[in-house]
GROMACS .gro file of C-alpha atoms in nm:
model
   99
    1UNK     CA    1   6.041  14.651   4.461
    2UNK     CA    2   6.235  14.895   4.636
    3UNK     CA    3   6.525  14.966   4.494
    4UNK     CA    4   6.474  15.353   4.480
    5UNK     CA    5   6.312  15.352   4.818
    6UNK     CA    6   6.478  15.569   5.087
    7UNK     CA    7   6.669  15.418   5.375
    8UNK     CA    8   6.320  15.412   5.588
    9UNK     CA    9   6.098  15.271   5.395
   10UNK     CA   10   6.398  14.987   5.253
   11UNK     CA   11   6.406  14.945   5.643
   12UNK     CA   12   6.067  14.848   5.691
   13UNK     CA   13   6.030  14.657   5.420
   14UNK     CA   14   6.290  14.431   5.528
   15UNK     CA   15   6.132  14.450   5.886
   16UNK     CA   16   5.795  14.268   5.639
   17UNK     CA   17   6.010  14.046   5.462
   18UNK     CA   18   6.179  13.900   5.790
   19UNK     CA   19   5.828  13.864   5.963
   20UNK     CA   20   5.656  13.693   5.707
   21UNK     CA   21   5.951  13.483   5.631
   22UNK     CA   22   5.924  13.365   5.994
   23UNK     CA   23   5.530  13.374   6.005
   24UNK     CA   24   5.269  13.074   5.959
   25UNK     CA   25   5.036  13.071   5.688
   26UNK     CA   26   4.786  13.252   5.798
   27UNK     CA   27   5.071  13.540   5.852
   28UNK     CA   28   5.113  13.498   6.239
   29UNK     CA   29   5.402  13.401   6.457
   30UNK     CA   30   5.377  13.183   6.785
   31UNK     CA   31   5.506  13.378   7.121
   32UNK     CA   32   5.784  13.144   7.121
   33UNK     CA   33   5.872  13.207   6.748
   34UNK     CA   34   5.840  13.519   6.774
   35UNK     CA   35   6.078  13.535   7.083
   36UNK     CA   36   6.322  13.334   6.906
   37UNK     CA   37   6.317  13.601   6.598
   38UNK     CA   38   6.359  13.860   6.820
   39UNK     CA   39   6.725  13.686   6.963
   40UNK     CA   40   6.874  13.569   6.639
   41UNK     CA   41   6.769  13.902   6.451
   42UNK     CA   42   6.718  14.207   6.695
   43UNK     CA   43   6.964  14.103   6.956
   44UNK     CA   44   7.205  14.405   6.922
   45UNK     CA   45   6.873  14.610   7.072
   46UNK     CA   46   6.834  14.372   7.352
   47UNK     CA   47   7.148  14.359   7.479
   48UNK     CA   48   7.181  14.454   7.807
   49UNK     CA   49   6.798  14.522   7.893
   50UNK     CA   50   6.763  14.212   8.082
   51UNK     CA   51   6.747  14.413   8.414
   52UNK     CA   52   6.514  14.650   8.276
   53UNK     CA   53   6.121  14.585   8.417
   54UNK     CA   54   5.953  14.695   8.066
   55UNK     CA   55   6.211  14.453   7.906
   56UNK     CA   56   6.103  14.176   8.185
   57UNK     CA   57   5.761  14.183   8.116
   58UNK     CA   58   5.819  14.166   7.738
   59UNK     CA   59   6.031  13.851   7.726
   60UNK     CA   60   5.775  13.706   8.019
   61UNK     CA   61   5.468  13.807   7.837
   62UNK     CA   62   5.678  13.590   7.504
   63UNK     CA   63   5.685  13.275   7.789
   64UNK     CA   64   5.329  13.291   7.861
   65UNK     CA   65   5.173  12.935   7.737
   66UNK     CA   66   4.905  13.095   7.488
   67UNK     CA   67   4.670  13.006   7.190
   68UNK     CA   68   4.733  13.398   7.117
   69UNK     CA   69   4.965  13.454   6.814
   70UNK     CA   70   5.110  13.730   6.725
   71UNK     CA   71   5.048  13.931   6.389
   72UNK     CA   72   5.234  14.193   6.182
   73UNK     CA   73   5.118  14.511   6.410
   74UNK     CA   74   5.194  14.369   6.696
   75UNK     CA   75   5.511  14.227   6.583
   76UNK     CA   76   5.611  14.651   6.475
   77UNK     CA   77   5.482  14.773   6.794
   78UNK     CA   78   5.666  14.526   7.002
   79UNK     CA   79   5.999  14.589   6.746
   80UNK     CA   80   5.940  14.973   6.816
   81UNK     CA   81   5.930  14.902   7.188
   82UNK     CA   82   6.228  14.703   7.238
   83UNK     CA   83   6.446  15.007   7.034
   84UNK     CA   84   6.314  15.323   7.241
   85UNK     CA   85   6.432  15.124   7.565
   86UNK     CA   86   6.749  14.981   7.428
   87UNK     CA   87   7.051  15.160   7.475
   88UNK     CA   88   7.224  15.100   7.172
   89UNK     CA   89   6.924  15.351   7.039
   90UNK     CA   90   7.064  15.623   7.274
   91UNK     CA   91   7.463  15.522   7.068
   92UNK     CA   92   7.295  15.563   6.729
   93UNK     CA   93   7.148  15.897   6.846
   94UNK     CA   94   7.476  16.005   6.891
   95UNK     CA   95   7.607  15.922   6.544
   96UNK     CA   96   7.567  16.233   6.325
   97UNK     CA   97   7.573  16.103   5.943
   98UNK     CA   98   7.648  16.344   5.658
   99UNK     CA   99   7.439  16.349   5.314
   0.00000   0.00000   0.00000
C-alpha cells in the first residue's frame, strides 16, 4: 500500500505491521510479549541502556505481573522512548545522508 510512501511513513507502517503481527486479537500485546518484541526486533536501540534508570523502569514496568495489555499507542510511545535514550540515536544523528 505503500510503495510510493516516503521513508517515514514506509517506517511506520512497518512499525503497524510488526505490532499487529505480534498482537492478540483484539489488537493488544501482553507485557511479556511485548518485552520479548522489543529484544528480538528493537535490540540495536537497547543496547547498552541497561544501566540507564529510565531504561530500568521500562524493562521492570514489562516484568510487572498484570491483566494490563498493551495497545498500539502505547506500544509507539514506548518505541519512541526507548530511541531518544538510546545511544545508537545519538550515532545516527551523526550520519549526514545526501538526496
Amino acid at each position: 500500500a505503500l510503495r510510493k510512501g516516503s521513508d517515514l511513513e514506509k517506517a511506520f507502517a512497518t512499525a503497524a505491521l510488526v505490532y499487529n503481527n505480534y498482537a492478540d486479537h483484539e489488537s493488544k500485546l501482553s507485557k511479556s510479549e511485548t518485552k520479548s518484541l522489543l529484544q528480538s526486533q528493537f535490540w540495536h536501540f537497547m543496547q547498552g541502556q541497561e544501566n540507564k534508570p529510565k531504561y530500568q523502569e521500562i524493562m521492570s514496568s514489562l516484568d510487572e505481573e498484570s491483566e494490563n495489555k498493551i495497545n498500539f499507542e502505547d506500544f509507539m510511545i514506548l518505541l519512541v522512548s526507548l530511541t531518544l535514550m538510546s545511544d545508537l540515536l545519538q550515532e545516527i544523528k551523526n550520519v549526514k545522508t545526501t538526496k
